Amino acid sequence: MSDPSEELSPKPRRTDLSAAPAEARTFDDSRDIPALIREAAVALPDFDDPLFGERFDSFANAKVVLLGEASHGTSEFYRARASITRRLIEQHGFNIVAVEADWPDASAIDRYVRHRERPPKDFRPFARFPTWMWRNREVEAFTEWLRDHNRLRPMARRAGFFGLDLYNLSGSMRAVIDYLDKVDPETAHVARARYGCLMPWSQNPATYGRAALTRGYAPCESEVVAMLKEMLESELGRAHDAADFLDAAMNAHLVQGAEAYYRAMYYGSAESWNLRDTHMFETLQALFDHHGPGSKAVVWAHNSHIGDARATGMGKEQGELNLGQLCREYFGDEAALIGFGTHSGQVACADDWDEPLQIKTVLPSRPDSYERLAHDAGCPRSLIDLRAGQHEELRERLMQPRLERMIGVIYRPETERWSHYVECVLPEQFDAWVWFDETTPVTALATPQDEVQPGAEETWPFGL
């Protein structure tokens, strides 16, 4: 992508995570930690209460606020992020909502909330597994609010909804070609030829990585890189709608990132993970570049993406970086990383990839986890500020590495310790932690494969 503006130059952070003194990690016991948590915890009201969002005003000076989740199927996490984001947009000038979703799918939502032209009729956003992650009542309520918020504002002042991820290879190739068909049919012909290399794998791109490995080279890399380079260097964006050009350019960027990602899957998990989170960070940078120096972003992603990887076993033992780490390294104190946690309840999830949605009971948190400390504190809904200078005794006590639970779209209670717990240092991982002691699952909406009831068109985009 193009180089970011001078405002996006890397900024130093007050504390170097790698330089934390070793003695700060040695403790006698943790018997008084729940009491310290009770003292530091700020109670959170109902999600619709304006005070909920106000509790997070101390993070509003950041350029990017990253809001996590401890699972991809918990209603409280979505509703909390929506409440915080509404406050940041209405009162603090945030104009970018960037989420852990693919660009072409999120673009359909962006067109809806910013009152732009609809996508092609045959495009169905969030139609692939895991559909419930974004096609749910909680996200629908937020997008309806955002659409209403933008209604009377000029286009330049409307807050947008954008995807950072790279899984929807076929959707992005289709979007690039559709755009070029409208503005430059000759270049569209070139794109068809270049993307033709990937087309056989577009519906099941994981098999591309196996083919590339078997052949011992990356057969499509040069073609997708050339297409992206040509898109970014062309004059198309100056002659046509800037938002449409951004869509096309970012979809071309996704195709390039996805080609590398699916190829790397067969060389090692750390490499593919790092490619994915680097892609998310580069997409976020491109959004800042496109929206100008005064732009501010809220990111919605899993704790594993937004908590600083250097403070987790992912980074220390597996060599994985993530979006939160890259934002801290680049933006310094202008990046606020806020994690979420729960003790028990229910979650929307699946047994395995591409399997049906289930509602499962979340096991009570382990005795050796951060979650158990928060549960024992007895604060059912709370915010804990973990930044340096705030609650120093608690920060010191929490510096001892402990387990932290991470549930994605897959939840396996029978192997929970090995499947879902990672050793972390919470105050280095996050700037704050949002706690809900007991949680409930998201409410999934119908998918395009389900029977659509009469009148569903009125609820576009989720009614499609």
CSV table of C-alpha atoms in Angstrom, one decimal:
chain,number,residue,atom,x,y,z
A,1,MET,CA,0.0,0.0,0.0
A,2,SER,CA,1.1,3.6,-0.2
A,3,ASP,CA,3.3,5.1,2.5
A,4,PRO,CA,1.4,6.5,5.4
A,5,SER,CA,1.4,10.2,6.2
A,6,GLU,CA,3.9,11.8,8.4
A,7,GLU,CA,1.4,11.8,11.2
A,8,LEU,CA,1.6,8.0,11.2
A,9,SER,CA,5.3,7.9,11.9
A,10,PRO,CA,6.2,5.4,14.7
A,11,LYS,CA,6.0,6.9,18.2
A,12,PRO,CA,7.9,5.7,21.3
A,13,ARG,CA,6.0,3.9,24.1
A,14,ARG,CA,6.6,4.8,27.8
A,15,THR,CA,7.4,1.2,28.7
A,16,ASP,CA,9.5,-1.4,26.9
A,17,LEU,CA,7.8,-4.7,27.4
A,18,SER,CA,11.0,-6.6,26.9
A,19,ALA,CA,12.7,-4.6,29.6
A,20,ALA,CA,10.3,-5.5,32.5
A,21,PRO,CA,12.4,-6.3,35.6
A,22,ALA,CA,12.7,-9.9,36.4
A,23,GLU,CA,12.1,-9.3,40.1
A,24,ALA,CA,8.6,-7.8,39.3
A,25,ARG,CA,7.6,-11.3,38.1
A,26,THR,CA,8.3,-13.1,41.5
A,27,PHE,CA,5.5,-13.1,44.1
A,28,ASP,CA,4.8,-14.9,47.4
A,29,ASP,CA,1.1,-15.7,46.6
A,30,SER,CA,-2.0,-14.2,45.1
A,31,ARG,CA,-4.4,-14.3,48.1
A,32,ASP,CA,-5.0,-10.6,48.1
A,33,ILE,CA,-5.4,-10.0,44.3
A,34,PRO,CA,-9.2,-10.3,44.2
A,35,ALA,CA,-9.4,-7.6,46.9
A,36,LEU,CA,-7.1,-5.4,44.8
A,37,ILE,CA,-9.2,-6.0,41.7
A,38,ARG,CA,-12.4,-5.0,43.7
A,39,GLU,CA,-10.7,-1.8,44.7
A,40,ALA,CA,-9.6,-1.0,41.1
A,41,ALA,CA,-12.7,-2.1,39.2
A,42,VAL,CA,-15.1,0.4,37.9
A,43,ALA,CA,-18.7,-0.9,37.7
A,44,LEU,CA,-20.3,-0.9,34.3
A,45,PRO,CA,-24.0,0.0,33.8
A,46,ASP,CA,-26.4,-1.4,31.2
A,47,PHE,CA,-25.2,-1.2,27.6
A,48,ASP,CA,-27.8,1.4,26.6
A,49,ASP,CA,-26.9,3.7,29.6
A,50,PRO,CA,-24.7,6.6,28.3
A,51,LEU,CA,-22.5,6.1,31.4
A,52,PHE,CA,-21.3,2.8,29.8
A,53,GLY,CA,-19.5,4.5,27.0
A,54,GLU,CA,-18.3,7.4,29.2
A,55,ARG,CA,-16.4,4.9,31.4
A,56,PHE,CA,-13.9,4.6,28.4
A,57,ASP,CA,-13.4,8.4,27.8
A,58,SER,CA,-9.9,8.2,29.3
A,59,PHE,CA,-8.9,6.2,26.1
A,60,ALA,CA,-10.5,8.6,23.7
A,61,ASN,CA,-7.2,10.6,23.1
A,62,ALA,CA,-5.8,7.5,21.3
A,63,LYS,CA,-5.6,7.4,17.5
A,64,VAL,CA,-6.7,3.8,17.5
A,65,VAL,CA,-8.7,2.0,20.2
A,66,LEU,CA,-8.6,-1.8,19.9
A,67,LEU,CA,-11.5,-3.6,21.5
A,68,GLY,CA,-11.1,-7.4,22.0
A,69,GLU,CA,-13.3,-10.4,22.8
A,70,ALA,CA,-12.5,-13.6,24.5
A,71,SER,CA,-14.7,-15.6,22.1
A,72,HIS,CA,-16.3,-15.0,18.7
A,73,GLY,CA,-19.8,-15.8,19.9
A,74,THR,CA,-20.5,-13.8,23.1
A,75,SER,CA,-23.3,-11.3,23.1
A,76,GLU,CA,-21.9,-9.1,25.9
A,77,PHE,CA,-18.6,-8.5,24.1
A,78,TYR,CA,-20.4,-7.3,20.9
A,79,ARG,CA,-22.8,-5.1,22.8
A,80,ALA,CA,-20.0,-3.6,24.9
A,81,ARG,CA,-17.9,-2.8,21.9
A,82,ALA,CA,-21.0,-1.2,20.2
A,83,SER,CA,-21.6,1.0,23.2
A,84,ILE,CA,-18.0,2.1,23.5
A,85,THR,CA,-17.8,2.7,19.7
A,86,ARG,CA,-21.0,4.8,19.7
A,87,ARG,CA,-19.4,7.0,22.4
A,88,LEU,CA,-16.1,7.3,20.5
A,89,ILE,CA,-17.9,8.3,17.3
A,90,GLU,CA,-20.4,10.7,18.7
A,91,GLN,CA,-18.2,12.5,21.2
A,92,HIS,CA,-14.6,12.0,20.2
A,93,GLY,CA,-14.4,12.1,16.4
A,94,PHE,CA,-13.7,8.5,15.6
A,95,ASN,CA,-14.6,7.8,12.0
A,96,ILE,CA,-13.3,4.3,11.2
A,97,VAL,CA,-14.7,1.0,12.5
A,98,ALA,CA,-12.3,-1.7,11.4
A,99,VAL,CA,-13.3,-5.3,12.2
A,100,GLU,CA,-11.9,-8.8,12.0
A,101,ALA,CA,-13.8,-9.6,8.8
A,102,ASP,CA,-12.9,-9.7,5.1
A,103,TRP,CA,-12.9,-6.5,3.1
A,104,PRO,CA,-15.6,-7.4,0.5
A,105,ASP,CA,-18.1,-8.6,3.2
A,106,ALA,CA,-17.6,-5.6,5.4
A,107,SER,CA,-17.8,-3.3,2.4
A,108,ALA,CA,-21.4,-4.3,1.9
A,109,ILE,CA,-22.1,-3.1,5.5
A,110,ASP,CA,-20.1,0.1,4.8
A,111,ARG,CA,-22.2,0.8,1.7
A,112,TYR,CA,-25.3,0.4,3.9
A,113,VAL,CA,-24.2,2.5,6.8
A,114,ARG,CA,-22.8,5.3,4.7
A,115,HIS,CA,-25.7,5.3,2.3
A,116,ARG,CA,-23.6,4.4,-0.7
A,117,GLU,CA,-24.5,2.4,-3.8
A,118,ARG,CA,-25.4,-1.2,-3.0
A,119,PRO,CA,-23.1,-4.1,-4.0
A,120,PRO,CA,-24.0,-6.4,-6.9
A,121,LYS,CA,-27.3,-8.2,-6.2
A,122,ASP,CA,-25.6,-11.6,-6.3
A,123,PHE,CA,-23.1,-10.7,-3.6
A,124,ARG,CA,-24.1,-12.1,-0.1
A,125,PRO,CA,-22.0,-10.7,2.8
A,126,PHE,CA,-20.9,-13.0,5.6
A,127,ALA,CA,-22.4,-16.1,3.9
A,128,ARG,CA,-19.4,-18.3,4.7
A,129,PHE,CA,-18.5,-20.1,7.9
A,130,PRO,CA,-18.7,-18.7,10.6
A,131,THR,CA,-21.7,-16.8,9.6
A,132,TRP,CA,-22.8,-15.9,13.2
A,133,MET,CA,-19.6,-14.0,13.8
A,134,TRP,CA,-20.9,-10.9,12.0
A,135,ARG,CA,-24.4,-11.9,10.8
A,136,ASN,CA,-26.0,-11.6,14.3
A,137,ARG,CA,-28.6,-9.3,16.0
A,138,GLU,CA,-25.9,-7.5,18.0
A,139,VAL,CA,-24.0,-6.4,14.9
A,140,GLU,CA,-27.3,-5.6,13.1
A,141,ALA,CA,-28.3,-3.3,15.9
A,142,PHE,CA,-25.0,-1.4,15.7
A,143,THR,CA,-25.1,-1.1,12.0
A,144,GLU,CA,-28.6,0.3,12.1
A,145,TRP,CA,-27.4,2.9,14.7
A,146,LEU,CA,-24.4,3.8,12.5
A,147,ARG,CA,-26.6,4.2,9.4
A,148,ASP,CA,-29.0,6.5,11.3
A,149,HIS,CA,-26.0,8.4,12.8
A,150,ASN,CA,-24.6,9.0,9.2
A,151,ARG,CA,-27.9,9.9,7.6
A,152,LEU,CA,-27.8,13.7,7.7
A,153,ARG,CA,-24.0,14.1,7.6
A,154,PRO,CA,-22.0,14.9,4.5
A,155,MET,CA,-20.1,11.9,3.1
A,156,ALA,CA,-16.7,13.1,4.3
A,157,ARG,CA,-18.0,13.1,7.9
A,158,ARG,CA,-19.7,9.7,7.9
A,159,ALA,CA,-18.2,6.9,9.9
A,160,GLY,CA,-17.4,3.8,7.9
A,161,PHE,CA,-17.3,0.1,8.6
A,162,PHE,CA,-14.3,-1.8,7.1
A,163,GLY,CA,-12.8,-5.3,7.1
A,164,LEU,CA,-9.2,-6.1,7.9
A,165,ASP,CA,-9.0,-9.9,7.3
A,166,LEU,CA,-8.0,-11.9,4.2
A,167,TYR,CA,-10.0,-15.1,3.9
A,168,ASN,CA,-12.6,-14.1,1.2
A,169,LEU,CA,-10.3,-14.7,-1.8
A,170,SER,CA,-13.1,-15.2,-4.4
A,171,GLY,CA,-15.1,-12.2,-3.2
A,172,SER,CA,-12.1,-9.9,-3.5
A,173,MET,CA,-11.2,-11.1,-7.0
A,174,ARG,CA,-14.8,-10.7,-8.1
A,175,ALA,CA,-14.9,-7.1,-6.6
A,176,VAL,CA,-11.7,-6.0,-8.4
A,177,ILE,CA,-12.9,-7.3,-11.8
A,178,ASP,CA,-16.4,-5.8,-11.3
A,179,TYR,CA,-14.9,-2.4,-10.6
A,180,LEU,CA,-12.5,-2.6,-13.6
A,181,ASP,CA,-15.4,-3.7,-15.8
A,182,LYS,CA,-17.1,-0.3,-15.0
A,183,VAL,CA,-14.1,2.0,-15.2
A,184,ASP,CA,-11.5,0.3,-17.5
A,185,PRO,CA,-12.7,-2.8,-19.4
A,186,GLU,CA,-9.2,-3.2,-20.9
A,187,THR,CA,-7.6,-3.5,-17.5
A,188,ALA,CA,-10.4,-5.8,-16.4
A,189,HIS,CA,-9.4,-8.2,-19.2
A,190,VAL,CA,-5.8,-8.1,-17.8
A,191,ALA,CA,-7.1,-8.8,-14.3
A,192,ARG,CA,-9.1,-11.8,-15.5
A,193,ALA,CA,-6.0,-13.3,-17.1
A,194,ARG,CA,-3.9,-12.6,-14.0
A,195,TYR,CA,-6.4,-13.9,-11.5
A,196,GLY,CA,-7.2,-16.9,-13.7
A,197,CYS,CA,-4.2,-18.5,-12.1
A,198,LEU,CA,-6.0,-18.5,-8.7
A,199,MET,CA,-9.6,-19.1,-10.0
A,200,PRO,CA,-9.4,-23.0,-9.7
A,201,TRP,CA,-8.7,-22.6,-6.0
A,202,SER,CA,-11.0,-19.6,-5.3
A,203,GLN,CA,-13.7,-21.6,-3.5
A,204,ASN,CA,-11.3,-23.7,-1.5
A,205,PRO,CA,-8.1,-21.6,-1.3
A,206,ALA,CA,-6.5,-23.8,1.3
A,207,THR,CA,-5.8,-26.4,-1.5
A,208,TYR,CA,-3.8,-23.7,-3.3
A,209,GLY,CA,-1.2,-23.8,-0.6
A,210,ARG,CA,-0.8,-27.6,-0.9
A,211,ALA,CA,-0.5,-27.2,-4.7
A,212,ALA,CA,2.1,-24.5,-4.4
A,213,LEU,CA,4.1,-26.6,-1.9
A,214,THR,CA,3.9,-29.7,-4.1
A,215,ARG,CA,5.2,-27.8,-7.1
A,216,GLY,CA,7.9,-26.2,-5.0
A,217,TYR,CA,7.1,-22.6,-6.0
A,218,ALA,CA,4.4,-20.0,-5.8
A,219,PRO,CA,2.7,-20.2,-9.2
A,220,CYS,CA,0.4,-17.2,-8.8
A,221,GLU,CA,2.4,-14.8,-6.7
A,222,SER,CA,3.8,-12.7,-9.5
A,223,GLU,CA,0.4,-12.3,-11.1
A,224,VAL,CA,-1.4,-11.0,-8.1
A,225,VAL,CA,1.5,-8.7,-7.1
A,226,ALA,CA,1.5,-7.2,-10.6
A,227,MET,CA,-2.2,-6.6,-10.4
A,228,LEU,CA,-2.0,-4.8,-7.1
A,229,LYS,CA,0.9,-2.7,-8.2
A,230,GLU,CA,-0.9,-1.7,-11.4
A,231,MET,CA,-4.0,-0.8,-9.4
A,232,LEU,CA,-2.2,1.4,-7.0
A,233,GLU,CA,-0.1,3.2,-9.7
A,234,SER,CA,-3.1,3.8,-12.0
A,235,GLU,CA,-5.0,7.0,-12.5
A,236,LEU,CA,-8.3,5.2,-12.0
A,237,GLY,CA,-8.8,6.5,-8.5
A,238,ARG,CA,-8.5,10.1,-9.6
A,239,ALA,CA,-11.1,9.7,-12.4
A,240,HIS,CA,-13.8,7.9,-10.4
A,241,ASP,CA,-15.3,7.7,-7.0
A,242,ALA,CA,-12.6,7.6,-4.4
A,243,ALA,CA,-14.5,5.2,-2.1
A,244,ASP,CA,-15.0,2.7,-5.0
A,245,PHE,CA,-11.4,2.9,-5.9
A,246,LEU,CA,-10.4,2.2,-2.2
A,247,ASP,CA,-12.7,-0.8,-2.3
A,248,ALA,CA,-11.0,-2.1,-5.4
A,249,ALA,CA,-7.5,-1.4,-4.2
A,250,MET,CA,-8.0,-3.1,-0.9
A,251,ASN,CA,-9.6,-6.1,-2.5
A,252,ALA,CA,-6.5,-6.4,-4.7
A,253,HIS,CA,-4.4,-6.1,-1.6
A,254,LEU,CA,-6.5,-8.9,0.0
A,255,VAL,CA,-5.9,-11.2,-3.0
A,256,GLN,CA,-2.2,-10.6,-2.7
A,257,GLY,CA,-2.3,-11.2,1.1
A,258,ALA,CA,-4.5,-14.3,0.7
A,259,GLU,CA,-2.2,-15.9,-1.9
A,260,ALA,CA,0.8,-15.6,0.4
A,261,TYR,CA,-1.3,-16.7,3.5
A,262,TYR,CA,-2.6,-19.9,2.0
A,263,ARG,CA,0.8,-20.7,0.6
A,264,ALA,CA,2.4,-20.2,4.0
A,265,MET,CA,-0.2,-22.4,5.8
A,266,TYR,CA,1.9,-25.4,4.6
A,267,TYR,CA,5.2,-24.1,5.9
A,268,GLY,CA,4.3,-23.3,9.5
A,269,SER,CA,1.5,-21.8,11.6
A,270,ALA,CA,3.7,-18.8,12.9
A,271,GLU,CA,4.4,-17.6,9.3
A,272,SER,CA,0.8,-17.7,8.2
A,273,TRP,CA,-0.4,-16.1,11.4
A,274,ASN,CA,2.1,-13.3,11.0
A,275,LEU,CA,1.2,-12.7,7.4
A,276,ARG,CA,-2.5,-12.5,8.4
A,277,ASP,CA,-2.0,-10.0,11.2
A,278,THR,CA,0.5,-8.0,9.2
A,279,HIS,CA,-2.1,-7.8,6.5
A,280,MET,CA,-4.6,-6.5,9.0
A,281,PHE,CA,-2.2,-3.8,10.2
A,282,GLU,CA,-1.4,-2.7,6.6
A,283,THR,CA,-5.1,-2.5,5.9
A,284,LEU,CA,-5.6,-0.3,8.9
A,285,GLN,CA,-2.7,1.9,7.8
A,286,ALA,CA,-4.3,2.3,4.4
A,287,LEU,CA,-7.6,3.4,6.0
A,288,PHE,CA,-5.8,6.1,8.0
A,289,ASP,CA,-4.0,7.1,4.8
A,290,HIS,CA,-7.2,7.3,2.9
A,291,HIS,CA,-9.2,9.2,5.5
A,292,GLY,CA,-6.5,11.8,6.3
A,293,PRO,CA,-4.5,13.0,9.3
A,294,GLY,CA,-7.5,13.6,11.6
A,295,SER,CA,-8.9,10.1,11.3
A,296,LYS,CA,-9.3,7.9,14.3
A,297,ALA,CA,-10.2,4.2,14.4
A,298,VAL,CA,-11.9,1.6,16.6
A,299,VAL,CA,-10.9,-2.0,15.9
A,300,TRP,CA,-13.0,-5.0,16.8
A,301,ALA,CA,-11.1,-8.2,16.9
A,302,HIS,CA,-10.3,-11.2,19.1
A,303,ASN,CA,-8.1,-10.8,22.2
A,304,SER,CA,-5.5,-12.9,20.4
A,305,HIS,CA,-5.2,-10.2,17.8
A,306,ILE,CA,-5.5,-7.0,19.8
A,307,GLY,CA,-3.5,-7.9,23.0
A,308,ASP,CA,0.2,-7.4,22.6
A,309,ALA,CA,1.6,-10.8,21.5
A,310,ARG,CA,5.0,-10.1,23.1
A,311,ALA,CA,3.2,-10.6,26.5
A,312,THR,CA,1.8,-14.0,25.6
A,313,GLY,CA,3.0,-17.5,24.9
A,314,MET,CA,2.0,-16.9,21.3
A,315,GLY,CA,4.8,-14.4,21.0
A,316,LYS,CA,7.4,-15.7,23.4
A,317,GLU,CA,7.2,-19.4,22.6
A,318,GLN,CA,5.6,-19.5,19.1
A,319,GLY,CA,7.2,-16.5,17.4
A,320,GLU,CA,3.9,-14.9,16.5
A,321,LEU,CA,3.2,-11.2,16.3
A,322,ASN,CA,-0.2,-9.6,16.1
A,323,LEU,CA,-2.2,-6.5,15.3
A,324,GLY,CA,-2.0,-5.1,18.8
A,325,GLN,CA,1.8,-5.5,19.0
A,326,LEU,CA,2.2,-3.8,15.6
A,327,CYS,CA,-0.1,-0.9,16.6
A,328,ARG,CA,1.9,-0.4,19.9
A,329,GLU,CA,5.2,-0.4,18.0
A,330,TYR,CA,3.8,2.1,15.4
A,331,PHE,CA,1.5,4.4,17.4
A,332,GLY,CA,3.0,4.1,20.9
A,333,ASP,CA,0.7,5.5,23.5
A,334,GLU,CA,-1.8,6.5,20.8
A,335,ALA,CA,-2.8,2.9,20.6
A,336,ALA,CA,-5.2,1.7,23.4
A,337,LEU,CA,-5.5,-2.1,23.7
A,338,ILE,CA,-8.6,-3.2,25.7
A,339,GLY,CA,-9.2,-6.9,26.3
A,340,PHE,CA,-12.4,-8.7,27.4
A,341,GLY,CA,-13.0,-11.7,29.7
A,342,THR,CA,-15.6,-14.0,31.3
A,343,HIS,CA,-15.9,-16.7,33.9
A,344,SER,CA,-18.8,-18.8,32.7
A,345,GLY,CA,-22.0,-18.8,30.7
A,346,GLN,CA,-22.8,-19.9,27.1
A,347,VAL,CA,-21.2,-19.2,23.7
A,348,ALA,CA,-22.2,-19.6,20.0
A,349,CYS,CA,-19.5,-21.8,18.4
A,350,ALA,CA,-18.9,-25.0,16.4
A,351,ASP,CA,-17.1,-28.3,17.1
A,352,ASP,CA,-14.9,-27.8,14.0
A,353,TRP,CA,-14.4,-25.6,11.0
A,354,ASP,CA,-17.4,-25.6,8.6
A,355,GLU,CA,-19.6,-27.4,11.1
A,356,PRO,CA,-23.0,-26.2,12.3
A,357,LEU,CA,-23.5,-23.5,14.9
A,358,GLN,CA,-24.0,-24.8,18.5
A,359,ILE,CA,-24.7,-23.2,21.8
A,360,LYS,CA,-22.3,-24.6,24.4
A,361,THR,CA,-21.8,-24.0,28.1
A,362,VAL,CA,-18.5,-22.3,28.9
A,363,LEU,CA,-16.7,-24.1,31.7
A,364,PRO,CA,-16.0,-22.1,34.8
A,365,SER,CA,-12.5,-20.6,34.5
A,366,ARG,CA,-9.5,-22.5,35.8
A,367,PRO,CA,-8.1,-21.7,39.3
A,368,ASP,CA,-4.7,-20.8,37.8
A,369,SER,CA,-6.2,-18.2,35.4
A,370,TYR,CA,-6.6,-14.4,35.3
A,371,GLU,CA,-10.3,-15.1,34.8
A,372,ARG,CA,-10.6,-16.9,38.2
A,373,LEU,CA,-9.0,-13.9,39.9
A,374,ALA,CA,-11.6,-11.6,38.4
A,375,HIS,CA,-14.4,-14.0,39.3
A,376,ASP,CA,-13.2,-14.2,42.9
A,377,ALA,CA,-13.3,-10.4,43.1
A,378,GLY,CA,-17.0,-10.5,42.9
A,379,CYS,CA,-17.5,-7.7,40.3
A,380,PRO,CA,-20.0,-9.0,37.7
A,381,ARG,CA,-19.5,-6.2,35.1
A,382,SER,CA,-16.4,-4.0,35.4
A,383,LEU,CA,-13.6,-2.1,33.8
A,384,ILE,CA,-10.0,-2.4,35.1
A,385,ASP,CA,-7.4,0.2,34.0
A,386,LEU,CA,-4.1,-1.6,33.6
A,387,ARG,CA,-1.9,1.3,32.4
A,388,ALA,CA,1.2,2.3,34.2
A,389,GLY,CA,0.5,4.9,36.9
A,390,GLN,CA,-2.9,3.3,37.6
A,391,HIS,CA,-3.4,0.8,40.5
A,392,GLU,CA,0.4,0.0,40.7
A,393,GLU,CA,0.1,-2.6,43.4
A,394,LEU,CA,-2.5,-4.5,41.4
A,395,ARG,CA,-0.3,-4.2,38.2
A,396,GLU,CA,2.7,-5.6,40.1
A,397,ARG,CA,0.7,-8.5,41.5
A,398,LEU,CA,-0.7,-9.3,38.0
A,399,MET,CA,2.7,-9.3,36.4
A,400,GLN,CA,3.2,-13.0,37.3
A,401,PRO,CA,2.4,-15.0,34.1
A,402,ARG,CA,-0.9,-16.8,34.3
A,403,LEU,CA,-3.3,-18.6,32.0
A,404,GLU,CA,-5.9,-16.7,30.0
A,405,ARG,CA,-8.8,-18.3,28.1
A,406,MET,CA,-9.2,-17.7,24.3
A,407,ILE,CA,-12.2,-19.2,22.5
A,408,GLY,CA,-12.5,-18.6,18.8
A,409,VAL,CA,-15.3,-19.9,16.5
A,410,ILE,CA,-14.3,-23.4,17.7
A,411,TYR,CA,-14.9,-24.4,21.3
A,412,ARG,CA,-13.7,-27.8,22.7
A,413,PRO,CA,-14.5,-27.9,26.4
A,414,GLU,CA,-13.2,-31.5,26.7
A,415,THR,CA,-9.7,-30.3,25.9
A,416,GLU,CA,-10.1,-26.7,27.1
A,417,ARG,CA,-6.7,-26.4,28.9
A,418,TRP,CA,-4.7,-27.2,25.8
A,419,SER,CA,-7.1,-25.9,23.2
A,420,HIS,CA,-8.1,-22.5,24.7
A,421,TYR,CA,-5.7,-21.4,27.4
A,422,VAL,CA,-2.5,-19.4,26.8
A,423,GLU,CA,0.0,-18.1,29.3
A,424,CYS,CA,0.0,-14.3,29.4
A,425,VAL,CA,1.1,-11.3,31.4
A,426,LEU,CA,-2.1,-9.3,31.5
A,427,PRO,CA,-0.9,-5.7,32.3
A,428,GLU,CA,1.6,-6.0,29.4
A,429,GLN,CA,-0.9,-7.5,27.1
A,430,PHE,CA,-3.7,-4.9,27.5
A,431,ASP,CA,-4.1,-1.3,28.7
A,432,ALA,CA,-7.5,-2.3,30.2
A,433,TRP,CA,-9.7,-5.3,30.8
A,434,VAL,CA,-13.5,-5.4,30.5
A,435,TRP,CA,-15.0,-8.1,32.7
A,436,PHE,CA,-18.4,-9.9,32.5
A,437,ASP,CA,-18.6,-12.7,35.0
A,438,GLU,CA,-21.4,-14.6,33.2
A,439,THR,CA,-22.1,-14.2,29.5
A,440,THR,CA,-24.7,-15.3,26.9
A,441,PRO,CA,-24.4,-16.3,23.2
A,442,VAL,CA,-24.9,-14.0,20.2
A,443,THR,CA,-28.2,-14.3,18.4
A,444,ALA,CA,-27.5,-15.5,14.9
A,445,LEU,CA,-29.4,-14.2,11.9
A,446,ALA,CA,-30.6,-16.2,8.9
A,447,THR,CA,-28.0,-16.8,6.2
A,448,PRO,CA,-28.6,-16.5,2.4
A,449,GLN,CA,-28.9,-20.3,2.3
A,450,ASP,CA,-31.9,-20.2,4.7
A,451,GLU,CA,-35.4,-19.4,3.6
A,452,VAL,CA,-35.8,-15.7,3.3
A,453,GLN,CA,-39.1,-14.4,4.6
A,454,PRO,CA,-41.2,-11.8,2.7
A,455,GLY,CA,-40.1,-8.3,3.4
A,456,ALA,CA,-36.5,-9.3,4.3
A,457,GLU,CA,-35.2,-7.0,1.6
A,458,GLU,CA,-36.1,-4.1,3.8
A,459,THR,CA,-33.5,-5.2,6.4
A,460,TRP,CA,-30.6,-5.1,3.9
A,461,PRO,CA,-27.8,-6.0,4.2
A,462,PHE,CA,-28.6,-8.8,6.6
A,463,GLY,CA,-31.9,-9.6,5.0
A,464,LEU,CA,-30.4,-10.6,1.7
